[in-house]
CSV table of C-alpha atoms in Angstrom, one decimal:
chain,number,residue,atom,x,y,z
A,1,MET,CA,0.0,0.0,0.0
A,2,THR,CA,1.4,3.4,-1.0
A,3,LYS,CA,1.6,6.3,1.4
A,4,GLU,CA,-1.2,8.0,-0.5
A,5,GLU,CA,-3.5,4.9,-0.3
A,6,ALA,CA,-2.8,4.4,3.4
A,7,PHE,CA,-3.7,8.1,4.1
A,8,VAL,CA,-6.9,7.9,2.0
A,9,ALA,CA,-7.9,4.7,3.9
A,10,ILE,CA,-7.5,6.5,7.3
A,11,ILE,CA,-9.5,9.5,6.1
A,12,GLN,CA,-12.2,7.2,4.8
A,13,ASP,CA,-12.3,5.3,8.1
A,14,HIS,CA,-12.7,8.6,10.1
A,15,GLU,CA,-14.6,10.9,7.7
A,16,GLY,CA,-17.5,10.8,10.2
A,17,VAL,CA,-15.3,12.2,12.9
A,18,ILE,CA,-14.1,15.0,10.7
A,19,TYR,CA,-17.6,15.8,9.7
A,20,LYS,CA,-18.8,16.0,13.4
A,21,ILE,CA,-15.9,18.3,14.4
A,22,THR,CA,-16.5,20.6,11.4
A,23,THR,CA,-20.2,20.8,12.4
A,24,VAL,CA,-19.4,21.8,15.9
A,25,TYR,CA,-16.9,24.5,15.0
A,26,THR,CA,-18.7,26.2,12.1
A,27,ASN,CA,-22.0,28.0,11.5
A,28,SER,CA,-22.7,27.4,7.8
A,29,VAL,CA,-22.2,24.9,5.0
A,30,SER,CA,-19.5,26.9,3.3
A,31,GLU,CA,-17.5,27.3,6.5
A,32,GLN,CA,-17.9,23.6,7.2
A,33,GLN,CA,-16.6,22.6,3.8
A,34,ASP,CA,-13.6,25.0,4.2
A,35,LEU,CA,-12.8,23.6,7.6
A,36,TYR,CA,-13.2,20.0,6.4
A,37,GLN,CA,-10.7,20.8,3.7
A,38,ASP,CA,-8.3,22.5,6.1
A,39,ILE,CA,-8.3,19.5,8.4
A,40,VAL,CA,-7.6,17.0,5.6
A,41,TYR,CA,-4.8,19.3,4.4
A,42,GLN,CA,-3.3,19.5,7.9
A,43,LEU,CA,-3.6,15.7,8.4
A,44,TRP,CA,-1.8,15.1,5.1
A,45,LYS,CA,1.0,17.6,6.1
A,46,ALA,CA,1.2,15.8,9.5
A,47,TYR,CA,1.0,12.3,8.1
A,48,ASP,CA,4.8,11.9,7.7
A,49,SER,CA,5.5,12.8,11.3
A,50,PHE,CA,2.8,10.4,12.6
A,51,ARG,CA,4.8,7.5,14.1
A,52,GLY,CA,2.0,5.5,15.5
A,53,GLU,CA,3.0,6.2,19.1
A,54,SER,CA,-0.6,7.2,19.8
A,55,LYS,CA,-3.8,5.8,18.3
A,56,VAL,CA,-4.7,7.1,14.9
A,57,SER,CA,-7.9,8.5,16.3
A,58,THR,CA,-6.0,10.4,19.0
A,59,TRP,CA,-3.7,11.9,16.4
A,60,MET,CA,-6.6,12.8,14.2
A,61,TYR,CA,-8.6,14.5,16.9
A,62,ARG,CA,-5.6,16.4,18.0
A,63,VAL,CA,-4.8,17.8,14.5
A,64,ALA,CA,-8.4,18.4,13.7
A,65,LEU,CA,-9.2,20.3,16.9
A,66,ASN,CA,-6.0,22.4,16.5
A,67,THR,CA,-7.0,23.2,13.0
A,68,ALA,CA,-10.5,24.1,14.0
A,69,PHE,CA,-9.3,26.3,16.8
A,70,SER,CA,-6.6,28.0,14.7
A,71,ARG,CA,-9.1,28.8,12.0
A,72,LEU,CA,-11.5,30.3,14.6
A,73,ARG,CA,-8.7,32.5,15.9
A,74,LYS,CA,-7.5,33.6,12.5
A,75,GLU,CA,-10.9,34.6,11.4
A,76,ASN,CA,-11.3,36.4,14.7
A,77,ARG,CA,-14.9,35.2,14.8
A,78,ARG,CA,-17.3,36.7,17.2
A,79,PRO,CA,-20.4,35.0,18.5
A,80,ARG,CA,-23.3,35.4,16.1
A,81,PRO,CA,-26.6,33.6,15.5
A,82,VAL,CA,-26.1,30.1,14.4
A,83,ALA,CA,-27.8,29.1,11.2
A,84,LEU,CA,-27.3,25.4,11.7
A,85,ASP,CA,-28.3,24.8,8.1
A,86,HIS,CA,-25.4,22.4,7.8
A,87,VAL,CA,-26.5,19.9,10.3
A,88,ASN,CA,-28.9,18.1,8.0
A,89,ILE,CA,-27.1,15.4,6.2
A,90,TRP,CA,-29.9,13.1,5.2
A,91,PRO,CA,-31.0,12.2,1.7
A,92,ALA,CA,-34.7,12.8,1.1
A,93,GLU,CA,-35.7,9.2,1.3
A,94,THR,CA,-34.5,8.7,4.9
A,95,TYR,CA,-35.3,12.2,6.2
A,96,ASP,CA,-36.5,12.1,9.8
A,97,LYS,CA,-38.0,15.4,10.9
A,98,GLU,CA,-38.2,14.5,14.5
A,99,PHE,CA,-34.6,13.5,14.7
A,100,GLU,CA,-33.5,16.6,12.9
A,101,LEU,CA,-35.2,18.8,15.5
A,102,ARG,CA,-33.4,16.9,18.3
A,103,LEU,CA,-30.1,17.2,16.4
A,104,ARG,CA,-30.6,21.0,16.1
A,105,ALA,CA,-31.4,21.2,19.8
A,106,MET,CA,-28.2,19.4,20.5
A,107,TYR,CA,-26.0,21.6,18.3
A,108,GLU,CA,-27.6,24.7,19.7
A,109,GLN,CA,-26.5,23.6,23.2
A,110,ILE,CA,-23.0,22.8,22.0
A,111,HIS,CA,-22.6,26.1,20.1
A,112,GLN,CA,-23.3,28.0,23.2
A,113,LEU,CA,-20.1,26.6,24.8
A,114,ASN,CA,-16.7,28.3,24.5
A,115,ASP,CA,-14.0,27.0,22.1
A,116,LEU,CA,-12.3,24.7,24.6
A,117,ASP,CA,-15.5,23.3,26.1
A,118,LYS,CA,-16.8,22.5,22.6
A,119,GLY,CA,-13.8,20.3,22.0
A,120,LEU,CA,-14.2,18.6,25.4
A,121,ILE,CA,-17.9,17.8,25.0
A,122,LEU,CA,-17.3,16.6,21.5
A,123,LEU,CA,-14.6,14.2,22.7
A,124,LEU,CA,-16.9,13.1,25.6
A,125,LEU,CA,-19.8,12.4,23.2
A,126,GLU,CA,-17.4,10.5,21.0
A,127,GLY,CA,-17.1,8.1,24.0
A,128,LYS,CA,-13.5,9.1,24.9
A,129,LYS,CA,-12.3,8.5,28.5
A,130,TYR,CA,-11.0,11.4,30.6
A,131,GLU,CA,-7.4,10.0,30.1
A,132,GLU,CA,-7.6,10.1,26.3
A,133,ILE,CA,-9.3,13.5,26.3
A,134,ALA,CA,-6.4,14.8,28.5
A,135,GLU,CA,-3.9,13.3,26.0
A,136,ILE,CA,-5.6,14.9,23.0
A,137,THR,CA,-6.2,18.3,24.5
A,138,GLY,CA,-3.0,18.6,26.7
A,139,LEU,CA,-5.1,19.4,29.8
A,140,SER,CA,-4.5,17.4,33.0
A,141,ARG,CA,-7.0,14.6,33.8
A,142,SER,CA,-8.3,16.5,36.8
A,143,ASN,CA,-8.8,19.7,34.7
A,144,VAL,CA,-10.7,17.7,32.2
A,145,GLY,CA,-12.9,16.2,34.9
A,146,THR,CA,-13.6,19.6,36.5
A,147,ARG,CA,-14.4,21.2,33.2
A,148,ILE,CA,-16.7,18.4,32.1
A,149,SER,CA,-18.5,18.6,35.4
A,150,ARG,CA,-19.1,22.3,34.9
A,151,ILE,CA,-20.4,21.6,31.4
A,152,LYS,CA,-22.8,19.0,32.7
A,153,GLU,CA,-24.0,21.4,35.4
A,154,ARG,CA,-24.6,24.1,32.8
A,155,LEU,CA,-26.6,21.7,30.7
A,156,ARG,CA,-28.6,20.7,33.7
A,157,LYS,CA,-29.4,24.3,34.7
A,158,LYS,CA,-30.5,25.1,31.1
A,159,MET,CA,-32.8,22.1,31.3
A,160,THR,CA,-34.2,23.2,34.6
A,161,LYS,CA,-34.8,26.7,33.2
A,162,LYS,CA,-36.7,25.4,30.3
A,163,THR,CA,-39.0,23.2,32.3
B,1,MET,CA,-31.0,18.7,26.9
B,2,GLU,CA,-29.0,16.8,29.5
B,3,LEU,CA,-25.8,15.0,28.8
B,4,GLU,CA,-27.5,11.6,28.5
B,5,GLU,CA,-29.8,12.9,25.9
B,6,LEU,CA,-27.0,14.6,24.0
B,7,GLN,CA,-25.1,11.3,24.0
B,8,GLN,CA,-28.1,9.5,22.6
B,9,VAL,CA,-28.6,12.0,19.8
B,10,TRP,CA,-24.8,11.9,19.1
B,11,ALA,CA,-24.8,8.1,18.9
B,12,GLU,CA,-27.6,8.2,16.4
B,13,LEU,CA,-25.8,10.9,14.4
B,14,SER,CA,-22.6,8.8,14.4
B,15,GLN,CA,-24.5,5.8,13.1
B,16,GLU,CA,-26.1,7.9,10.3
B,17,VAL,CA,-22.8,9.5,9.4
B,18,GLU,CA,-21.1,6.1,9.2
B,19,GLN,CA,-23.6,4.9,6.7
B,20,GLN,CA,-23.0,7.9,4.4
B,21,LYS,CA,-19.4,7.6,3.4
B,22,LYS,CA,-19.0,10.2,0.7
B,23,LEU,CA,-15.3,10.7,0.1
B,24,ASN,CA,-13.4,8.8,-2.5
B,25,HIS,CA,-9.6,8.7,-3.2
B,26,LYS,CA,-9.8,11.6,-5.8
B,27,ILE,CA,-11.7,14.0,-3.5
B,28,ILE,CA,-9.4,13.4,-0.5
B,29,MET,CA,-6.2,13.9,-2.5
B,30,GLU,CA,-7.7,17.1,-4.1
B,31,MET,CA,-8.2,18.5,-0.6
B,32,THR,CA,-4.6,17.9,0.2
B,33,GLN,CA,-3.6,20.0,-2.8
B,34,GLN,CA,-5.6,23.0,-1.8
B,35,LYS,CA,-3.6,25.9,-0.5
B,36,TYR,CA,-5.6,26.6,2.6
B,37,GLN,CA,-3.1,29.2,3.8
B,38,GLN,CA,-4.3,31.4,1.0
B,39,LYS,CA,-7.1,32.8,3.2
B,40,PHE,CA,-4.7,33.9,5.9
B,41,ASP,CA,-2.3,35.2,3.2
B,42,LYS,CA,-5.0,37.7,2.3
B,43,ILE,CA,-4.6,39.5,5.6
B,44,SER,CA,-0.9,39.4,5.3
B,45,ARG,CA,-1.1,40.8,1.8
B,46,TYR,CA,-3.1,43.8,3.0
B,47,GLU,CA,-0.6,44.4,5.9
B,48,THR,CA,2.3,44.1,3.5
B,49,ALA,CA,0.7,46.5,1.1
B,50,GLY,CA,0.1,48.9,4.0
B,51,SER,CA,3.7,48.5,5.1
B,52,VAL,CA,5.0,49.3,1.6
B,53,VAL,CA,3.0,52.5,1.6
B,54,CYS,CA,4.5,53.4,5.0
B,55,ILE,CA,8.0,52.6,3.9
B,56,LEU,CA,7.5,54.7,0.7
B,57,ALA,CA,6.3,57.6,2.9
B,58,ALA,CA,9.3,57.2,5.2
B,59,VAL,CA,11.6,57.3,2.1
B,60,PHE,CA,9.8,60.4,0.9
B,61,VAL,CA,10.4,62.2,4.3
B,62,LEU,CA,14.0,61.0,4.2
B,63,PHE,CA,14.6,62.4,0.7
B,64,ASN,CA,13.1,65.8,1.8
B,65,PHE,CA,14.8,65.9,5.1
B,66,GLU,CA,17.0,68.8,4.0
B,67,LYS,CA,13.8,70.9,3.7
B,68,LEU,CA,13.3,70.5,7.5
B,69,ASP,CA,15.4,73.4,8.5
B,70,SER,CA,14.7,73.6,12.3
B,71,LEU,CA,15.3,71.2,15.1
B,72,PHE,CA,11.5,70.9,15.7
B,73,TYR,CA,10.9,69.8,12.1
B,74,GLN,CA,13.9,67.5,12.1
B,75,LEU,CA,12.6,65.8,15.2
B,76,CYS,CA,9.2,65.5,13.6
B,77,GLY,CA,10.9,63.9,10.6
B,78,ILE,CA,12.8,61.4,12.7
B,79,VAL,CA,9.7,60.4,14.7
B,80,ALA,CA,7.7,60.0,11.5
B,81,ILE,CA,10.3,57.8,9.8
B,82,ALA,CA,10.6,55.7,13.0
B,83,PHE,CA,6.8,55.4,13.2
B,84,LEU,CA,6.4,54.5,9.5
B,85,VAL,CA,9.2,51.9,9.6
B,86,LEU,CA,9.0,50.3,13.0
B,87,LEU,CA,5.3,49.8,13.5
B,88,PRO,CA,4.6,48.0,10.2
B,89,ILE,CA,7.6,45.8,10.7
B,90,ALA,CA,6.5,44.9,14.2
B,91,VAL,CA,2.9,44.1,13.0
B,92,LEU,CA,4.3,41.9,10.1
B,93,ARG,CA,6.5,40.0,12.6
B,94,ALA,CA,3.5,39.5,14.9
B,95,LEU,CA,1.5,38.2,12.0
B,96,LYS,CA,4.3,35.8,11.0
B,97,LYS,CA,4.4,34.5,14.5
B,98,ILE,CA,0.7,33.7,14.4
B,99,ARG,CA,1.1,31.9,11.1
B,100,SER,CA,4.0,29.9,12.2
B,101,ILE,CA,2.3,28.2,15.1
B,102,ASP,CA,2.7,24.5,14.8
B,103,LEU,CA,-0.7,22.8,14.6
B,104,ILE,CA,0.6,19.3,14.1
B,105,ASN,CA,3.0,18.6,16.9
B,106,THR,CA,1.3,20.4,19.7
B,107,THR,CA,-1.7,19.8,21.9
B,108,TYR,CA,-5.0,21.7,21.7
B,109,LYS,CA,-4.1,23.5,25.0
B,110,GLU,CA,-0.7,24.5,23.6
B,111,THR,CA,-2.2,25.7,20.4
B,112,MET,CA,-4.8,27.8,22.3
B,113,ILE,CA,-2.2,29.4,24.5
B,114,ALA,CA,0.2,30.1,21.6
B,115,TYR,CA,-2.6,31.6,19.6
B,116,ASN,CA,-3.9,33.7,22.3
B,117,LYS,CA,-0.5,35.0,23.3
B,118,ALA,CA,0.4,35.8,19.7
B,119,LYS,CA,-3.0,37.5,19.1
B,120,ASP,CA,-2.6,39.5,22.3
B,121,ARG,CA,0.7,40.8,21.0
B,122,LEU,CA,-0.7,41.7,17.6
B,123,LEU,CA,-3.7,43.5,19.2
B,124,LEU,CA,-1.4,45.4,21.5
B,125,LEU,CA,0.6,46.6,18.5
B,126,GLN,CA,-2.5,47.7,16.7
B,127,ARG,CA,-3.7,49.5,19.9
B,128,ILE,CA,-0.3,51.3,20.1
B,129,GLY,CA,-0.8,52.2,16.4
B,130,LEU,CA,-4.3,53.5,17.0
B,131,PHE,CA,-3.4,55.8,19.8
B,132,SER,CA,-0.1,57.1,18.4
B,133,SER,CA,-2.0,58.0,15.2
B,134,PHE,CA,-3.2,61.1,17.0
B,135,ILE,CA,0.3,62.3,17.5
B,136,PHE,CA,1.3,61.1,14.0
B,137,PHE,CA,-1.6,63.1,12.6
B,138,PHE,CA,-0.1,66.4,13.9
B,139,ILE,CA,3.4,65.4,12.9
B,140,THR,CA,2.2,64.6,9.3
B,141,LEU,CA,0.4,67.9,9.2
B,142,ALA,CA,3.5,69.8,10.3
B,143,LEU,CA,5.7,67.9,7.9
B,144,SER,CA,3.5,68.2,4.8
B,145,GLY,CA,3.1,72.0,5.3
B,146,LYS,CA,6.9,72.3,5.6
B,147,ILE,CA,7.8,70.0,2.7
B,148,PHE,CA,5.1,71.0,0.2
B,149,ASN,CA,4.7,74.7,0.9
B,150,ASP,CA,7.6,75.6,3.2
B,151,LYS,CA,5.1,77.0,5.6
B,152,ASP,CA,4.2,76.5,9.3
B,153,ILE,CA,0.8,75.0,8.7
B,154,PHE,CA,-0.4,75.7,12.2
B,155,GLN,CA,-0.2,79.4,11.5
B,156,GLU,CA,-2.8,79.1,8.7
B,157,THR,CA,-6.2,80.2,10.0
B,158,GLY,CA,-8.3,78.0,7.7
B,159,ILE,CA,-7.0,74.7,8.8
B,160,TRP,CA,-8.5,74.4,12.3
B,161,PHE,CA,-12.0,73.4,11.2
B,162,PRO,CA,-11.0,70.5,9.0
B,163,VAL,CA,-8.4,69.5,11.7
B,164,THR,CA,-11.1,69.4,14.3
B,165,VAL,CA,-13.4,67.4,12.1
B,166,VAL,CA,-10.7,64.8,11.4
B,167,LEU,CA,-9.8,64.7,15.1
B,168,VAL,CA,-13.4,64.1,16.2
B,169,GLY,CA,-13.6,61.3,13.5
B,170,LEU,CA,-10.3,59.8,14.6
B,171,GLY,CA,-11.4,60.0,18.3
B,172,LEU,CA,-14.7,58.2,17.6
B,173,PHE,CA,-12.9,55.6,15.5
B,174,SER,CA,-10.3,55.0,18.2
B,175,TRP,CA,-13.0,54.7,21.0
B,176,TRP,CA,-14.9,52.2,18.9
B,177,GLY,CA,-11.7,50.3,18.0
B,178,TYR,CA,-10.4,50.3,21.6
B,179,ARG,CA,-13.6,48.8,22.9
B,180,LYS,CA,-13.4,46.1,20.3
B,181,TYR,CA,-9.7,45.4,21.2
B,182,LEU,CA,-10.6,45.3,24.9
B,183,SER,CA,-13.3,42.7,24.4
B,184,ILE,CA,-11.1,40.5,22.1
B,185,THR,CA,-8.0,40.6,24.3
B,186,GLY,CA,-10.2,40.2,27.4
B,187,SER,CA,-11.7,36.9,26.3
B,188,ALA,CA,-8.3,35.7,25.1
B,189,LYS,CA,-6.8,36.4,28.5
B,190,ASN,CA,-9.6,34.7,30.4
B,191,LEU,CA,-9.1,31.6,28.3
B,192,ILE,CA,-5.3,31.5,29.0
B,193,GLU,CA,-5.9,32.0,32.7
B,194,GLU,CA,-8.4,29.1,32.7
B,195,LEU,CA,-6.0,26.8,31.0
B,196,GLU,CA,-3.0,27.6,33.3
B,197,PRO,CA,-2.8,25.0,36.1
């Protein structure tokens, strides 16, 4: 297998992960496509230096989150209303209105978090353990735990307010 | 929505996404060929163009330095040249620093800290530029009067109305800009403080 084929296989295996990261960190379809492309570009640049010391997914999350964050900072984006037009991925034949509403509600909650917390909740939702989240983000395990507890508390409060 | 519900929706989303693989070899390799840096290069191009204008202005003052026949005008000339050369160079260096942050071999936390520090530096420079533009405005006025007409422009009676209008405009712009800078640098600082152990 050539280097190019191996890289393509990794991206194909994890394209869902990249999709989810780009949805969390962008506000429109065009921004999402740009970020998707940036992430693949950065992964390709980083591919030679990936020595397999960590899991492929850990390496991918790290590069993808860094790229998302760097893009956010470069564009100096300020909070603005979130269109969330880019969250609907279903072809017409399998379209599920009820699920789309739940999905939008979920993204609305995530978009209200700050840049760092968005990354943490994303990794948590991906099923990562605190140790791996710490490895990806560079935070200590206890810091990860504290921040996630705060996020949970925030979500709970929002829920209480709504009811 | 509580965490458990978020997890449930996320799991359903993951399942859906997995079923919809869209990328093929060609698309993926095309993405690696894109010059993503181009977008950021745009800002650098504007800054570079601005710097060239500043350097040309500095060269202009330098070539006309002999027309500045008193110590006051010579001091104005030196300050103007220093302002026109040093500030753009410092801004370009700060921009280069932001661009050169390593996204590949660092953690998310390190990237955040590096970006926020570099951004703080860039914003500080822009703030210095903003406030010193008031002083620079008067220096430019004095120098242009001397170089173009060999006159002390401040002795001219008709200039004070336009000068006042420009100063009020500059003041409003600075106030607006300063508030923006404060909010941006403030959030960056908070983030760094939260990340520090």
